[in-house]
CSV table of C-alpha atoms in Angstrom, one decimal:
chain,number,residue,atom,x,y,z
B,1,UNK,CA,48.9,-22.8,-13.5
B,2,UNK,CA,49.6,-26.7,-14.3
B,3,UNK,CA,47.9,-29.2,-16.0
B,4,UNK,CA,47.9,-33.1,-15.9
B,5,UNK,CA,47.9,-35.1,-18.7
B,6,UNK,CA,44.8,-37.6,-19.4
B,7,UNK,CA,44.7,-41.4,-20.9
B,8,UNK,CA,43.7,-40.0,-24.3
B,9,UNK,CA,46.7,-37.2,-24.1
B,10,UNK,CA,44.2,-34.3,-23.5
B,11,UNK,CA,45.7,-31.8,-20.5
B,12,UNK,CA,43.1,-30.5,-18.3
B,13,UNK,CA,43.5,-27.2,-16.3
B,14,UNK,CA,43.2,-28.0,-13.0
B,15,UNK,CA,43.2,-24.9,-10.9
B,16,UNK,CA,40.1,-24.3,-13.6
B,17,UNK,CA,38.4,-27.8,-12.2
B,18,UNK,CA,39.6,-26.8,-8.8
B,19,UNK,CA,37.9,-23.6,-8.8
B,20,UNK,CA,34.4,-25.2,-9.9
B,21,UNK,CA,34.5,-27.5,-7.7
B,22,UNK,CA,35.3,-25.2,-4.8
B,23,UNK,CA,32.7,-23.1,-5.9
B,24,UNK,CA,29.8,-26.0,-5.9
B,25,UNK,CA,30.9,-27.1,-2.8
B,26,UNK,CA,30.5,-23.5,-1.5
B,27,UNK,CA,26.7,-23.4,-3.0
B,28,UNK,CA,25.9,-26.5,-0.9
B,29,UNK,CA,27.1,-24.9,2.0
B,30,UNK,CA,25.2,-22.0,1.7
B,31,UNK,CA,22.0,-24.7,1.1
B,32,UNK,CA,23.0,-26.5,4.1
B,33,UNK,CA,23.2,-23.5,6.0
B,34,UNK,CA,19.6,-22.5,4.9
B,35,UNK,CA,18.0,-25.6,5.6
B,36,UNK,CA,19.4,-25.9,9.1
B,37,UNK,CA,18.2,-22.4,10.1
B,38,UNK,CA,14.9,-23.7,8.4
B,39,UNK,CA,15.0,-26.7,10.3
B,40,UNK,CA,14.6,-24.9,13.7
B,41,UNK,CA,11.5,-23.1,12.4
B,42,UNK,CA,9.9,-27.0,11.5
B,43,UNK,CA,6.7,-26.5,14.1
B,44,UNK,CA,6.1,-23.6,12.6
B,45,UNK,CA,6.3,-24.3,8.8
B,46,UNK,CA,5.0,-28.2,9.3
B,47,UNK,CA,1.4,-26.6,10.9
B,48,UNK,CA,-1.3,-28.0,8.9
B,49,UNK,CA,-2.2,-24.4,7.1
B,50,UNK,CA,-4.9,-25.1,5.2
B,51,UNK,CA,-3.2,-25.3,1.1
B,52,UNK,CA,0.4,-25.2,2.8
B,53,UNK,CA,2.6,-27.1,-0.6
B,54,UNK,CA,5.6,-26.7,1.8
B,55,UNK,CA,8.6,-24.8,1.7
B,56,UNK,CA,10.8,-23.9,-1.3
B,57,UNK,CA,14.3,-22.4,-1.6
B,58,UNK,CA,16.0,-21.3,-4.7
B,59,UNK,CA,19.7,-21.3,-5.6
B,60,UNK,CA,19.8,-18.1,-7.8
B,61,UNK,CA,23.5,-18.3,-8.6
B,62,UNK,CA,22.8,-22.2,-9.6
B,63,UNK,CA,18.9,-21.7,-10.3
B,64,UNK,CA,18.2,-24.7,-9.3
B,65,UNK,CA,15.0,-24.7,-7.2
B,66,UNK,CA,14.3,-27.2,-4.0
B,67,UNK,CA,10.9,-27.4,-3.0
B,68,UNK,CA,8.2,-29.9,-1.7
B,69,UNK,CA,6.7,-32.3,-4.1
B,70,UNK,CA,2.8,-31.2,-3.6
B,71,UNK,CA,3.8,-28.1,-5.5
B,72,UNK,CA,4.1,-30.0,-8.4
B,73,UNK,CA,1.9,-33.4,-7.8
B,74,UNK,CA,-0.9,-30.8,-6.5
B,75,UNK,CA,-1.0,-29.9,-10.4
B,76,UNK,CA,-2.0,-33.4,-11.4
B,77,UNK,CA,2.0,-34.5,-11.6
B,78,UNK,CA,3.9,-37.9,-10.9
B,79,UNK,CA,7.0,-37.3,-8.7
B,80,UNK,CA,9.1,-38.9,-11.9
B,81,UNK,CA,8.1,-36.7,-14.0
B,82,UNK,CA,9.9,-34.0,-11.8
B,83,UNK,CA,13.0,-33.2,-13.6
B,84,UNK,CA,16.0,-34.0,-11.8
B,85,UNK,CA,17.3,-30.1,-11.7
B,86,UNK,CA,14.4,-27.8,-11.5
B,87,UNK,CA,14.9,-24.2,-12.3
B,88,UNK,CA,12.9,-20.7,-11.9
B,89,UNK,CA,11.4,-21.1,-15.4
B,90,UNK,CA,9.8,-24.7,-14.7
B,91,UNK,CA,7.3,-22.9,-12.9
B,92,UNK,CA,7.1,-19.1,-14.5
B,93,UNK,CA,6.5,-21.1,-18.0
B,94,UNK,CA,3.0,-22.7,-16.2
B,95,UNK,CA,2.0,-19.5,-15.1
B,96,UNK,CA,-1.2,-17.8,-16.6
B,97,UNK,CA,-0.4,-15.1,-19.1
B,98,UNK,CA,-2.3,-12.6,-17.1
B,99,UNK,CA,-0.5,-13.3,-14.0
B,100,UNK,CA,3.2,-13.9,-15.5
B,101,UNK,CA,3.9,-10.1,-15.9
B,102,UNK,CA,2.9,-9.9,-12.6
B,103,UNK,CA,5.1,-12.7,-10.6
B,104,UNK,CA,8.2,-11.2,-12.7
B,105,UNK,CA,7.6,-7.6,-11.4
B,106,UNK,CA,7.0,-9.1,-7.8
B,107,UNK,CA,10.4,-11.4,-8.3
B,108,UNK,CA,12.6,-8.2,-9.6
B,109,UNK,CA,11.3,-5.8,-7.4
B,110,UNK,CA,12.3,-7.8,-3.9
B,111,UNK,CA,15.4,-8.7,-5.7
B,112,UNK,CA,16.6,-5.4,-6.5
B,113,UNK,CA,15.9,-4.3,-2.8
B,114,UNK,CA,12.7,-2.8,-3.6
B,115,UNK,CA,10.3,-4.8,-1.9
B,116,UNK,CA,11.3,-6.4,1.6
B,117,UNK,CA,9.3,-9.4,0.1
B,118,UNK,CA,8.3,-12.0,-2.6
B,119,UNK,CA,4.7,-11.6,-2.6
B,120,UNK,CA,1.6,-12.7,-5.0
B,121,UNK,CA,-1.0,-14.6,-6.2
B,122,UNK,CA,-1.3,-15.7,-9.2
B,123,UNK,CA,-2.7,-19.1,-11.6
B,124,UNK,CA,-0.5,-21.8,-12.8
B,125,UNK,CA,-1.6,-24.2,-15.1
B,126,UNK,CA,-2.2,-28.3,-13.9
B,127,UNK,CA,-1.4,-31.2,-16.1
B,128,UNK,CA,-4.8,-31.8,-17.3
B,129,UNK,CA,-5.0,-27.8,-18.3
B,130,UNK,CA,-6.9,-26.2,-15.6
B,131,UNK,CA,-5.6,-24.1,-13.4
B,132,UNK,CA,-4.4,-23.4,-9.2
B,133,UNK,CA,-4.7,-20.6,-7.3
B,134,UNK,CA,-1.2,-20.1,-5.8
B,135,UNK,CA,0.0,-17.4,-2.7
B,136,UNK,CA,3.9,-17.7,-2.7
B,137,UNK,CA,5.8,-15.3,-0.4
B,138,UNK,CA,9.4,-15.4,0.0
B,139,UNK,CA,12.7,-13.6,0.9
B,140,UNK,CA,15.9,-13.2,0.5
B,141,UNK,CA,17.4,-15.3,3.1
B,142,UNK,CA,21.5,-15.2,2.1
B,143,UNK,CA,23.5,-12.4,0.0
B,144,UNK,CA,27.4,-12.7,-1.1
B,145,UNK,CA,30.5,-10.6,0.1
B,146,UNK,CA,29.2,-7.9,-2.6
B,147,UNK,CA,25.6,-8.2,-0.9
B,148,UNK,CA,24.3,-9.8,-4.0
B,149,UNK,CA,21.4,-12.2,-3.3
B,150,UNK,CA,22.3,-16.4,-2.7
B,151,UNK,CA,19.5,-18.1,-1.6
B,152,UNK,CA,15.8,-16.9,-1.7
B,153,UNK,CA,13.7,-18.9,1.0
B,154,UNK,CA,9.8,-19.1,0.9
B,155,UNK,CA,6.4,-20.9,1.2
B,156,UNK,CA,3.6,-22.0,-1.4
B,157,UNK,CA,0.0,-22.3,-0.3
B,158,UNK,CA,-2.7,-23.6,-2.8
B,159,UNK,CA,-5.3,-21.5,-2.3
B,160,UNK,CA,-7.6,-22.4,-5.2
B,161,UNK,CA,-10.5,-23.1,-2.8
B,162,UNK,CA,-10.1,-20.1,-0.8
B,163,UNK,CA,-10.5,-18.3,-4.7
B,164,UNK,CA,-13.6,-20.1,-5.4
B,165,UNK,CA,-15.4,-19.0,-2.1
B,166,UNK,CA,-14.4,-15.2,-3.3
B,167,UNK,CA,-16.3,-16.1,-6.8
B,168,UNK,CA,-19.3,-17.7,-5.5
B,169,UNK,CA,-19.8,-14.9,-2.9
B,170,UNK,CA,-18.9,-12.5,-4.9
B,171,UNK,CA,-21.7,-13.6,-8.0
B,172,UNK,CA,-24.3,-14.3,-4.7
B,173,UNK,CA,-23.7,-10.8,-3.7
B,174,UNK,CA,-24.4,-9.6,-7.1
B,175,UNK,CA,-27.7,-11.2,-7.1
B,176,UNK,CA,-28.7,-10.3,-3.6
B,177,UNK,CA,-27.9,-6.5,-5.4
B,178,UNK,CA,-29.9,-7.7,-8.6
B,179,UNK,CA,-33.0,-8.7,-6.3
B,180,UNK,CA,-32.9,-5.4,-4.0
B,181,UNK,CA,-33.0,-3.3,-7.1
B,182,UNK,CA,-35.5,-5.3,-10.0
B,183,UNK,CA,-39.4,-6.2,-9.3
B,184,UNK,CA,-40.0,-9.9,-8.5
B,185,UNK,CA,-42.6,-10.3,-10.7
B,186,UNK,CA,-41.8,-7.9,-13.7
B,187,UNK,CA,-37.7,-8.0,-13.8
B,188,UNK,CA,-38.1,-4.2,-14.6
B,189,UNK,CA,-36.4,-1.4,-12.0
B,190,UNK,CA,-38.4,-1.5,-8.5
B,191,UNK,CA,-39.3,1.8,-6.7
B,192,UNK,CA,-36.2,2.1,-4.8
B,193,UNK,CA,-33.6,1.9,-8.0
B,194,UNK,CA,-35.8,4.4,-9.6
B,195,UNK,CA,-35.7,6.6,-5.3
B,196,UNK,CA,-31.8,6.5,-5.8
B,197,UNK,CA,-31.3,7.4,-9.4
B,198,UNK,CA,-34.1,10.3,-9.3
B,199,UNK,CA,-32.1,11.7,-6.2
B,200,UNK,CA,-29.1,11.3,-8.2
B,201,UNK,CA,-30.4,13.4,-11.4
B,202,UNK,CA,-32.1,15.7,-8.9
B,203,UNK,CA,-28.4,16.9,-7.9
B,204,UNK,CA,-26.4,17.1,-11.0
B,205,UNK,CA,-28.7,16.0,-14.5
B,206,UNK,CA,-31.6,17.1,-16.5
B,207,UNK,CA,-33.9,14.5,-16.8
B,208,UNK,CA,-37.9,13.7,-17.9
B,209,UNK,CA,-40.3,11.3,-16.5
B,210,UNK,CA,-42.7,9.2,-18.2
B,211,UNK,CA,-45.8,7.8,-16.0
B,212,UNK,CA,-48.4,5.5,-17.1
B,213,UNK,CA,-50.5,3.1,-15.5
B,214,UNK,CA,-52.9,0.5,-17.0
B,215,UNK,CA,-56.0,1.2,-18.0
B,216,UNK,CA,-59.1,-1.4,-15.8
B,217,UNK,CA,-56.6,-3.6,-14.8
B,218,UNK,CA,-59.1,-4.5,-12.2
B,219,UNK,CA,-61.0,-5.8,-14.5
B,220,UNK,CA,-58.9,-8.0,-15.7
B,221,UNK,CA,-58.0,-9.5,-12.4
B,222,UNK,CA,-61.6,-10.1,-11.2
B,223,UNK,CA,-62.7,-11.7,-14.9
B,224,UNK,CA,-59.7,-13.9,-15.5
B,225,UNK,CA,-57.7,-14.0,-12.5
B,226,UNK,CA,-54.6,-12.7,-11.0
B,227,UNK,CA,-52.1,-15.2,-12.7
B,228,UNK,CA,-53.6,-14.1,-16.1
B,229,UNK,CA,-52.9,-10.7,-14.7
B,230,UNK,CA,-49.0,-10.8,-13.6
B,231,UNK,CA,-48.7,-12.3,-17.4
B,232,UNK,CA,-50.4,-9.2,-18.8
B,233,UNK,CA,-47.8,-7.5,-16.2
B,234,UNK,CA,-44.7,-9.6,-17.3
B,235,UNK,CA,-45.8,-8.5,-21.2
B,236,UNK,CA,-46.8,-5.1,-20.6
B,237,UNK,CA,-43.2,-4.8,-19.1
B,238,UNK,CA,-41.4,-6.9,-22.3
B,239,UNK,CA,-42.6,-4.9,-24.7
B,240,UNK,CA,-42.1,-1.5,-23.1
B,241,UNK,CA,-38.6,-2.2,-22.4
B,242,UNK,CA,-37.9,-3.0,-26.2
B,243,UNK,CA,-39.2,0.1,-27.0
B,244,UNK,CA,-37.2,2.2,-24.9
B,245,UNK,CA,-34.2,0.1,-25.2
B,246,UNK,CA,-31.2,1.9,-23.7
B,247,UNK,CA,-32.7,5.5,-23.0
B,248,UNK,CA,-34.1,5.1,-20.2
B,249,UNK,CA,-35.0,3.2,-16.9
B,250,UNK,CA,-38.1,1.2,-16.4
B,251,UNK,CA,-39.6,1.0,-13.2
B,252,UNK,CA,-42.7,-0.7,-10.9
B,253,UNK,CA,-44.2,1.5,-9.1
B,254,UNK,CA,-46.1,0.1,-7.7
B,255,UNK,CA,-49.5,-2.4,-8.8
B,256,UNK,CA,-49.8,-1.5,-12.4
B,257,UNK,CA,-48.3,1.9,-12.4
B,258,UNK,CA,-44.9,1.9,-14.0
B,259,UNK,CA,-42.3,5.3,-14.4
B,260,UNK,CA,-39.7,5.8,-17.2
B,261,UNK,CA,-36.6,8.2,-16.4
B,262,UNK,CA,-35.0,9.4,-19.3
B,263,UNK,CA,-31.6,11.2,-18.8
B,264,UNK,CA,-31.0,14.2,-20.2
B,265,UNK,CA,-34.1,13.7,-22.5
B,266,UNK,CA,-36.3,16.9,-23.9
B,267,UNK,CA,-39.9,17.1,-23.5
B,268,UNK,CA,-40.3,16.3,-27.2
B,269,UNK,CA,-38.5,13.6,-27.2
B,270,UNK,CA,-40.3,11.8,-24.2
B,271,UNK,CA,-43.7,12.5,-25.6
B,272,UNK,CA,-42.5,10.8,-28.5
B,273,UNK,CA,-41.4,7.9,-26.7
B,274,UNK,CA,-44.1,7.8,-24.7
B,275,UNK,CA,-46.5,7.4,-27.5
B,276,UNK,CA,-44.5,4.8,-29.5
B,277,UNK,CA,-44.6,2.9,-25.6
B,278,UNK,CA,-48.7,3.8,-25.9
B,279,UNK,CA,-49.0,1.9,-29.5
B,280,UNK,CA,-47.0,-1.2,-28.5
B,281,UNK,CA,-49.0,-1.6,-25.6
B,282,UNK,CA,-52.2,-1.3,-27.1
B,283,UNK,CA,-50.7,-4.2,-29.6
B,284,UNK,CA,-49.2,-6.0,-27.1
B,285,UNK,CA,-49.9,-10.0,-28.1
B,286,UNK,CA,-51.8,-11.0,-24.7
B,287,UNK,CA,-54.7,-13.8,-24.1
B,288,UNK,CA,-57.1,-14.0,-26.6
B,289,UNK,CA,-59.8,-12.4,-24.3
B,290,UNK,CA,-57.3,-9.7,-23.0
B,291,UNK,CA,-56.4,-6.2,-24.1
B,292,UNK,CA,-54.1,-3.8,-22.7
B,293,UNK,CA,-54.4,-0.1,-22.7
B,294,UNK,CA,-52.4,2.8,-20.8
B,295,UNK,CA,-52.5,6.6,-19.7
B,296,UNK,CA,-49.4,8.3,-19.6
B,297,UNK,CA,-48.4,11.5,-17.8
B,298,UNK,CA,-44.9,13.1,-19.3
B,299,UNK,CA,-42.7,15.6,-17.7
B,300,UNK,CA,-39.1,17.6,-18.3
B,301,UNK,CA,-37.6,18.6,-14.7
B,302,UNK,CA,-36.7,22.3,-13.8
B,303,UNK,CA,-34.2,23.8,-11.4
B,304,UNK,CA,-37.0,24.1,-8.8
B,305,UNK,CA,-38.0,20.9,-8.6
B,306,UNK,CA,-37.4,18.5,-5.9
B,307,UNK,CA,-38.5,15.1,-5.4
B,308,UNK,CA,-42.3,15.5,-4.5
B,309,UNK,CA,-43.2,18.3,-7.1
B,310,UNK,CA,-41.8,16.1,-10.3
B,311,UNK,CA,-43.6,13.1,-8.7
B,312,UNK,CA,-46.7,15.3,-8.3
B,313,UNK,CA,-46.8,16.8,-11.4
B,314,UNK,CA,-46.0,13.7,-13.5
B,315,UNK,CA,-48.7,12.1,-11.7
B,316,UNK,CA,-51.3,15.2,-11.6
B,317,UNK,CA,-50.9,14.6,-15.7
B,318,UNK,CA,-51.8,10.8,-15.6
B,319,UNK,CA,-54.9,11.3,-14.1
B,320,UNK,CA,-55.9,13.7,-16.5
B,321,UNK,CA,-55.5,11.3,-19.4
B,322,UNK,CA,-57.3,8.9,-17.2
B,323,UNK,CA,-59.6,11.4,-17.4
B,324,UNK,CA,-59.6,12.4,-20.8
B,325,UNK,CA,-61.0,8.5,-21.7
B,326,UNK,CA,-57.3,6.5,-21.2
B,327,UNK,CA,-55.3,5.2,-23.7
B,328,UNK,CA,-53.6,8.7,-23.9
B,329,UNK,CA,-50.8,11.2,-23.2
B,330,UNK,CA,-51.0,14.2,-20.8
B,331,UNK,CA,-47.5,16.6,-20.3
């Protein structure tokens, strides 16, 4: 060991400064290296991808980080506002809190040999507080004498639009479920919700059916007209669903005929309901020259029955309180 003596009188150890500087000069070797292998993949990694932010390599001995500038000015940033050494935590401090658990796993599990890639998505946060969709992927690219990782080598795609087409198809495919399964006109349950979930309690739950259908709705139609009519239908259908709340399903089925099912529900129970459904209707607040009434049929299923005989039998007991003089309950 030997030293040399400064200006000021202060020795410095130069087989210490000797060894630094052998060991930077062996880190931009290794980064050399790296980009001239990378350079003989340039067609393939300068294609116009759609979102492609470039390439990025990061020195994980150094952590410094190289990359393309769009990964930084595509978040709303100036190139001078790019610190001159960039390391991992530059970017893993942007990320979204729900995603940074996520990145870390994904960056510890290739580095430990776990994973043969860097892979994931995740959201990291613009200048002006939004935030990106990004889709890194990376690998180890360079490893020491000991086979501890160098150099991790990779590529950054904004895919932010690519998200918002997921979003918007996935909420349009949620409506196109919400229109196959409600009644235009009403909103309530339409016949073929209420074919699935009867088939589905058929198999495996007890369940009760409450049928009613309007009293002379006809009438009302061919004296006031149809649109007077689909409000009656519209406020028939407010007010019945208040009632029942969460107990139950309400369904068209079909013209003015509506059916509650009622999940594991006792016949006492659904007689009950049905007649608090019977008063509100009665005082449902319609057109001054309009007044709604209905006749309900109730049932309880058994083992024995199958589709047809509930439906039968639920409807054999609305016709009797048709019968009967409306504006009552059958079961």
């Amino acid at each position: 060991m030997f030293f040399l003596k400064g200006k000021n009188g202060k020795k410095f150890n130069c087989e210490e400064k000797l060894h630094k500087l052998e060991s930077k000069v062996s880190e931009l070797e290794n980064i050399i290296e790296e980009l001239v292998q990378e350079k003989n993949n340039y067609d393939l990694i300068t294609f116009p991808w759609i979102g492609n932010l470039g390439q990025w390599l990061w020195s994980i001995k150094n952590n410094i980080v190289y990359f393309n500038d769009k990964k930084i000015t595509t978040l709303g940033y100036d190139k001078n506002e790019i610190p001159e050494k960039v390391g991992y935590e530059f970017f893993t401090e942007k990320l979204h809190k729900d995603d940074y658990q996520k990145v870390m796993d994904n960056m510890k599990n290739h580095l430990s040999g776990k994973t043969p890639v860097y892979e994931v998505e995740y959201r990291i946060k613009a200048k002006d507080g939004s935030y990106k969709w990004y889709y890194d992927r990376g690998r180890i690219t360079q490893r020491d004498e000991e086979g501890k990782p160098l150099i991790l080598s990779g590529i950054v795609f904004d895919i932010s639009k690519n998200k918002q087409i997921e979003k918007d198809l996935k909420m349009a495919n949620e409506q196109l479920k919400d229109l196959l399964i409600h009644d235009e006109l009403t909103k309530v349950y339409n016949r073929r919700f209420f074919d699935e979930k009867i088939y589905e309690y058929l198999n495996k739950e007890s369940f009760s059916l409450i049928l009613f259908d309007l009293d002379d709705f006809k009438l009302i139609n061919d004296t006031s007209g149809h649109d007077v009519g689909d409000r009656v239908l519209k406020s028939v259908c407010d007010t019945v669903s208040n009632v029942i709340k969460d107990n139950g399903y309400l369904c068209r089925w079909g013209g003015e005929e509506f059916i509650i099912i009622l999940e594991k529900k006792d016949l006492k129970y659904s007689i009950n309901l049905a007649e608090d459904c019977r008063r509100a209707i009665e005082s449902c607040p319609l057109n001054k020259c309009e007044k709604a009434t209905a006749s309900f049929g109730v049932v309880s299923s058994s083992k024995d029955d199958d589709y047809n005989s509930i439906i039968k039998r639920v409807d054999n007991l609305m016709f009797s309180a048709k019968k009967a003089g409306r504006n009552c309950i059958k079961f």
